[in-house]
Tab-separated table of C-alpha atoms in Angstrom:
chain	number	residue	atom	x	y	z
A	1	UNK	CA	6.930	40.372	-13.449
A	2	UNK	CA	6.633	37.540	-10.580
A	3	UNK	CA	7.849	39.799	-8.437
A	4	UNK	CA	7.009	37.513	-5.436
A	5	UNK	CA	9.338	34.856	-6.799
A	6	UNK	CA	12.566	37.088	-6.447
A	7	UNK	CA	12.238	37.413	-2.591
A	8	UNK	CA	13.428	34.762	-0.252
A	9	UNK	CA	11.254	31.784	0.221
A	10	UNK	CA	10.609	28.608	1.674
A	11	UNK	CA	12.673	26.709	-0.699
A	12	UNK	CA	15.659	28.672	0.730
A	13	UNK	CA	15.226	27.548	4.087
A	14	UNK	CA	15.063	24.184	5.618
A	15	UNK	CA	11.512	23.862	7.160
A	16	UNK	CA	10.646	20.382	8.959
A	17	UNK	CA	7.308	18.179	9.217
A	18	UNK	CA	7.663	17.073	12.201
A	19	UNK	CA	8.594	13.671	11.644
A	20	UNK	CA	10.390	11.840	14.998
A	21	UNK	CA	13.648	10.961	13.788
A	22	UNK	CA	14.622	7.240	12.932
A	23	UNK	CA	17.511	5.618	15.083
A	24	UNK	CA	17.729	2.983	13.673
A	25	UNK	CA	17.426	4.527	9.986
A	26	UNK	CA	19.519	2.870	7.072
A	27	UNK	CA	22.740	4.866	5.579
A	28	UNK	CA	21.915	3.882	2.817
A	29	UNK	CA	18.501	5.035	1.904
A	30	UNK	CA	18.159	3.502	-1.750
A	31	UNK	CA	18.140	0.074	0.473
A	32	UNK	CA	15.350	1.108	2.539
A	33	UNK	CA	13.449	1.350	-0.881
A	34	UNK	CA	14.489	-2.050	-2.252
A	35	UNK	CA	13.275	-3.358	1.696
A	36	UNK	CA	9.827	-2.041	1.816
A	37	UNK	CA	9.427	-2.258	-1.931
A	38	UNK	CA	9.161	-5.888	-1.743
A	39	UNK	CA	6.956	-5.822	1.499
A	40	UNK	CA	4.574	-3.292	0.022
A	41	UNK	CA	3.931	-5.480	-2.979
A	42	UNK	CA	3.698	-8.219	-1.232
A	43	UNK	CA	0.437	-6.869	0.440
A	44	UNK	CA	-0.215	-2.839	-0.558
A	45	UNK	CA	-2.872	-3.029	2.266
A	46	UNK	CA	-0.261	-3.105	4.716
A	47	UNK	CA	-0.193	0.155	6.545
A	48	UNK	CA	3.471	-0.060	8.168
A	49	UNK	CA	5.218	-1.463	4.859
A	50	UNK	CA	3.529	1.499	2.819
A	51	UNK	CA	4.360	4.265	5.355
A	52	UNK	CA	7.697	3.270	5.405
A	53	UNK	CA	8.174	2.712	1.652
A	54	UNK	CA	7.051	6.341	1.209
A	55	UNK	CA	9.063	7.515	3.587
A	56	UNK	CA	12.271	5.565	1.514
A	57	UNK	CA	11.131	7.128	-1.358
A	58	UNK	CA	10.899	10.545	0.007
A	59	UNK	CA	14.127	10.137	1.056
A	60	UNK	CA	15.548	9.325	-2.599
A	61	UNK	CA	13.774	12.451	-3.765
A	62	UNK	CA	10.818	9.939	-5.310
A	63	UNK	CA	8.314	12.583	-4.309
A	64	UNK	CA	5.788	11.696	-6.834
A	65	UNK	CA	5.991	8.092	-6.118
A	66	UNK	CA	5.909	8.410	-2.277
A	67	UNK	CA	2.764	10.380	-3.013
A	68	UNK	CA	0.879	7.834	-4.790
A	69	UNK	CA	1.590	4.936	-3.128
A	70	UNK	CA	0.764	6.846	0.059
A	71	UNK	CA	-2.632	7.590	-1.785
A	72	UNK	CA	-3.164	3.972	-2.298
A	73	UNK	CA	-2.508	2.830	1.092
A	74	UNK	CA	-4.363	5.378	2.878
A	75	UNK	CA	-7.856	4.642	0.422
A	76	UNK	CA	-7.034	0.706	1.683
A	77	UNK	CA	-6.571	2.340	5.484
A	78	UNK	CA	-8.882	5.348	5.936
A	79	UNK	CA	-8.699	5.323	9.638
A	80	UNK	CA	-5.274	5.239	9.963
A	81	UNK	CA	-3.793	8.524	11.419
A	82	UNK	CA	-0.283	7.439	11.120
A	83	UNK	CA	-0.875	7.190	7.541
A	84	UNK	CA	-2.973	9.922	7.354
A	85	UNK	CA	-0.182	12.133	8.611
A	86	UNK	CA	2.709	10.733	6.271
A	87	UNK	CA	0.389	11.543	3.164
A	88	UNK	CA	-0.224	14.705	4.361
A	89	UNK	CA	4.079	15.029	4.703
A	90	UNK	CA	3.927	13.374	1.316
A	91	UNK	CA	1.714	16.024	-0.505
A	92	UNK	CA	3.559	18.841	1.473
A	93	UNK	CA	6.705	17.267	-0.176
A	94	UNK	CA	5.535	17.493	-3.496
A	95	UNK	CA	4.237	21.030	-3.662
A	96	UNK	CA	0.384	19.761	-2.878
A	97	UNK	CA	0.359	22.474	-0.069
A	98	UNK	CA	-3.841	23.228	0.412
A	99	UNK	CA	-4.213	19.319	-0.311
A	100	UNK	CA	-1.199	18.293	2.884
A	101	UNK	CA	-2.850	20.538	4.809
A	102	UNK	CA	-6.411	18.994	4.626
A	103	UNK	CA	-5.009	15.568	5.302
A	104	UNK	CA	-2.897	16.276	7.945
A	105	UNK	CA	-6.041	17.667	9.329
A	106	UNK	CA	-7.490	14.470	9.212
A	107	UNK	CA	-4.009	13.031	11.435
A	108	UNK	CA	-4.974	14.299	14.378
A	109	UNK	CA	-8.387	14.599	16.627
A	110	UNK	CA	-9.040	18.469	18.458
A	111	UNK	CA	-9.695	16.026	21.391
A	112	UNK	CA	-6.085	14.724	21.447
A	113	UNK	CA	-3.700	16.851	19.332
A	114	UNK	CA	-0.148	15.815	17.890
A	115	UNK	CA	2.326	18.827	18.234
A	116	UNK	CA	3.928	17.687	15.690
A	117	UNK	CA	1.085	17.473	12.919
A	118	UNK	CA	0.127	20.926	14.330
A	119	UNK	CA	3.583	21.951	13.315
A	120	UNK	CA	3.246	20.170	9.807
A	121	UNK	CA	0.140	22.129	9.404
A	122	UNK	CA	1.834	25.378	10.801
A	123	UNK	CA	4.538	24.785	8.103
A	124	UNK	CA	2.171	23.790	4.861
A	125	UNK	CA	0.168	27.120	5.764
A	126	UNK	CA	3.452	29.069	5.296
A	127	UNK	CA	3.963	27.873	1.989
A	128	UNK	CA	0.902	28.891	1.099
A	129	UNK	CA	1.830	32.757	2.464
A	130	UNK	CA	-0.819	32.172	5.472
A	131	UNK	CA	1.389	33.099	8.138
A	132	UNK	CA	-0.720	34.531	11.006
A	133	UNK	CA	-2.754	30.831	10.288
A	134	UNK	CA	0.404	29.414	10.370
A	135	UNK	CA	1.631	31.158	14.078
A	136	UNK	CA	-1.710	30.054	15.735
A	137	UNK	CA	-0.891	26.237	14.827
A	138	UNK	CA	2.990	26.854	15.836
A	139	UNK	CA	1.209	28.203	19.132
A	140	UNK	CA	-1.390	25.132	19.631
A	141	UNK	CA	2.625	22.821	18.966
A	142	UNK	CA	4.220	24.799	21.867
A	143	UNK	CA	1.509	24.589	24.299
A	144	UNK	CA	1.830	20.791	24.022
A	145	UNK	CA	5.480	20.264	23.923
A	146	UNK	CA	7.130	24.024	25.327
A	147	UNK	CA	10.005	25.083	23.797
A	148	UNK	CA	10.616	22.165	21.183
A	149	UNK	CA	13.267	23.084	19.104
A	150	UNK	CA	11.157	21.688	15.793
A	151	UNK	CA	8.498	24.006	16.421
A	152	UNK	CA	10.504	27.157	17.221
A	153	UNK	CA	12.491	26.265	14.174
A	154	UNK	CA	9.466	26.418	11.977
A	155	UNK	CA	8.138	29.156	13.657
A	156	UNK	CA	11.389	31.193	13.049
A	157	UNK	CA	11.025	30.613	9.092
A	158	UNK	CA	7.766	31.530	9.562
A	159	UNK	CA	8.817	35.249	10.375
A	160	UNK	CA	11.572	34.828	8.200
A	161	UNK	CA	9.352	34.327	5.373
A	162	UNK	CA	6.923	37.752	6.123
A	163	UNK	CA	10.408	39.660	6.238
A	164	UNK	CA	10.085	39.747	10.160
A	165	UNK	CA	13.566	39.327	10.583
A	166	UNK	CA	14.109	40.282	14.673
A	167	UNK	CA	11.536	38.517	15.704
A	168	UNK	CA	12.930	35.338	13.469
A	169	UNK	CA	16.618	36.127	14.979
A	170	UNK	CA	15.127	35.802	18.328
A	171	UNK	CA	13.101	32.549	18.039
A	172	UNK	CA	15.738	30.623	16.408
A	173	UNK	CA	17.679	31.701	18.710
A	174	UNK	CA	15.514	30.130	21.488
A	175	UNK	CA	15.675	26.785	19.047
A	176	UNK	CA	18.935	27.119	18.124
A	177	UNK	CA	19.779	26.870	22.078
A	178	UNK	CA	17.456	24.051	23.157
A	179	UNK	CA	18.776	21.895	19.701
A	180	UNK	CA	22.517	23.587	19.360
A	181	UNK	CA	23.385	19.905	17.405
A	182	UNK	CA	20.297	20.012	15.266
A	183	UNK	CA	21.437	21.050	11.440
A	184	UNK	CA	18.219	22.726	10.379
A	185	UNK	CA	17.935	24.964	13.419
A	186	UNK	CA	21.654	25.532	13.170
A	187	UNK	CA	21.480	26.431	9.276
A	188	UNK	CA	18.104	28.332	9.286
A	189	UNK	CA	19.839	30.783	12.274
A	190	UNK	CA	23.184	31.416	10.628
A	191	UNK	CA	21.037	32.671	7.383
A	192	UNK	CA	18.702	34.844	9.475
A	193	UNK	CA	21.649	35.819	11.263
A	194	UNK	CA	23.572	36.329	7.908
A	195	UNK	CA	20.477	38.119	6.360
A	196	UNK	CA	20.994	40.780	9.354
A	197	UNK	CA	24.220	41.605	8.024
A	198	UNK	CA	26.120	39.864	10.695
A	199	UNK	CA	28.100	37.603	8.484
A	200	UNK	CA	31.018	36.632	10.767
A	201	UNK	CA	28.851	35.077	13.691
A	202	UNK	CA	26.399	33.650	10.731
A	203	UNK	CA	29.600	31.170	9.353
A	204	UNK	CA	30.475	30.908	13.345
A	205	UNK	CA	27.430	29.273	13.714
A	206	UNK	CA	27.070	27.134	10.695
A	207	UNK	CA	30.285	25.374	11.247
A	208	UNK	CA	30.503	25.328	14.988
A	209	UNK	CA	31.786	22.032	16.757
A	210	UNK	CA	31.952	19.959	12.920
A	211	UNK	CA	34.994	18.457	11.308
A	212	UNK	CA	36.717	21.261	8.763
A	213	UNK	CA	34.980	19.727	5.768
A	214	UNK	CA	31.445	19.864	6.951
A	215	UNK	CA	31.865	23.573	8.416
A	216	UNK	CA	33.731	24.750	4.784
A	217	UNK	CA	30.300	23.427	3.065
A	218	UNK	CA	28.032	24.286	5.270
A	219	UNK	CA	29.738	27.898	4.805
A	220	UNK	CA	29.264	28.052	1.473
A	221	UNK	CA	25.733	26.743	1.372
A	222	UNK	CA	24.868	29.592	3.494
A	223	UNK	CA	27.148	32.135	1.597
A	224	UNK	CA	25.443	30.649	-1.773
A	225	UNK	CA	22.196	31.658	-0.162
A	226	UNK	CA	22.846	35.007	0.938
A	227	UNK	CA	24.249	36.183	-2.457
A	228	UNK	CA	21.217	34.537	-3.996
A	229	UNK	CA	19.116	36.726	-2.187
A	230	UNK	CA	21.165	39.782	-2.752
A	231	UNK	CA	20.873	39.208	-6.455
A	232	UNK	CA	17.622	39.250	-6.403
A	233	UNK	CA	16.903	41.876	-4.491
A	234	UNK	CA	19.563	44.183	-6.420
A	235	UNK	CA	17.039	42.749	-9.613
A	236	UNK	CA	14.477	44.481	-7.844
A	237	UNK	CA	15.628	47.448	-6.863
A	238	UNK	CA	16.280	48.069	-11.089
A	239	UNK	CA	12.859	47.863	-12.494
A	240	UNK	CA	11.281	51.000	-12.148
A	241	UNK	CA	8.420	51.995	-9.818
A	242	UNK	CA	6.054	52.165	-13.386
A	243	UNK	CA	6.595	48.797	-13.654
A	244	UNK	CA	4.761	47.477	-10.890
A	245	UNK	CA	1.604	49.576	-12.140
A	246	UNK	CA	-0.290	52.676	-10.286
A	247	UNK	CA	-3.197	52.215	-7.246
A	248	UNK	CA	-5.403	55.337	-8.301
């Protein structure tokens, strides 16, 4: 009956890799592409120009493509961490959850850990429903960098996602205070708050300090999300206990 596939799950919330943000990122993303196209084929060896022509292409939805030219690069660069890690974002981008997870593996030393590929990991390993696996990388993250917003965030869907949802509340919560202006923290607590029933604070939250148009979207996103859910769940609730077979 794919049973599994009528709860809430990680395509309903907005997760993060842990990628630093770019300041001095293009607004206009489909340029970026057209940049580093021509520097990639100019030399596909080069590291830089292929990480950040995957990254363009991730950002234009070209998962596939940011995947294999990512593939390419890093067969040319085997040693490169930097690379290794944007593969491993890549794959995880893609759907190629047990495969992102062995690369980003291969990001990072035990010797000298990156919080944020822990985090990547943390995230891929919730995806694939490993979410006690999942909570011990979130933990390595925080001892590293305490109480970054990115890792609570993650860590929050990760509860979220096993139907914890207090103990979700309460750690986006923590995010949600150290990263008030961050969108994914504030959108992943209005729908955990929203998914407690507490719909008025949920849309206080998910337009708070943005211009009227931004807060009336962002409003119905999360609305859109919650009646999803409820759909679902009333689908449920319909096929009878037979259905789902007997445990003798």
């Amino acid at each position: 009956m794919g049973l599994a596939g009528c709860q809430l799950t990680a395509s309903d919330i907005t997760g993060s890799l842990g990628e630093k943000a770019e300041t001095s990122r293009s607004a206009d993303p489909r340029r970026d592409v057209e940049t580093y196209q021509e520097r990639y084929r100019a030399n596909p060896k080069d590291a830089d120009a292929a990480l950040q022509y995957g990254k363009a292409l991730r950002a234009t939805g070209q998962k596939s493509q940011a995947v294999a030219v990512m593939e390419q690069a890093t067969i040319a660069n085997p040693k490169n961490r930097a690379l290794l890690a944007g593969y491993g974002r890549a794959l995880a981008d893609n759907g190629n959850f047990q495969q992102a997870f062995d690369v980003l593996g291969q990001a990072h030393t035990p010797d000298a850990p990156d919080w944020r590929i822990l985090s990547a990991q943390g995230a891929v390993l919730d995806q694939l429903g490993r979410y006690e696996e999942a909570r011990q990388y979130y933990s390595s993250a925080l001892k590293i960098a305490p109480d970054e917003p990115v890792v609570l965030s993650n860590l929050g869907l990760s509860y979220v996602l096993s139907k914890d949802l207090p103990q979700a509340e309460e750690t986006l919560r923590r995010a949600y205070g150290h990263a008030s202006g961050d969108q994914r923290v504030r959108a992943n607590l209005a729908l955990v708050v929203g998914l407690r029933g507490n719909m008025a604070e949920a849309e206080k939250i998910a337009k708070a300090d943005l211009p009227p148009a931004e807060a009336a979207a962002n409003v119905t996103q999360l609305k859109m999300l919650l009646i999803r859910r409820a759909g679902a769940q009333a689908e449920i609730e319909k096929i009878p206990v037979a259905a789902a077979g007997r445990a003798d």
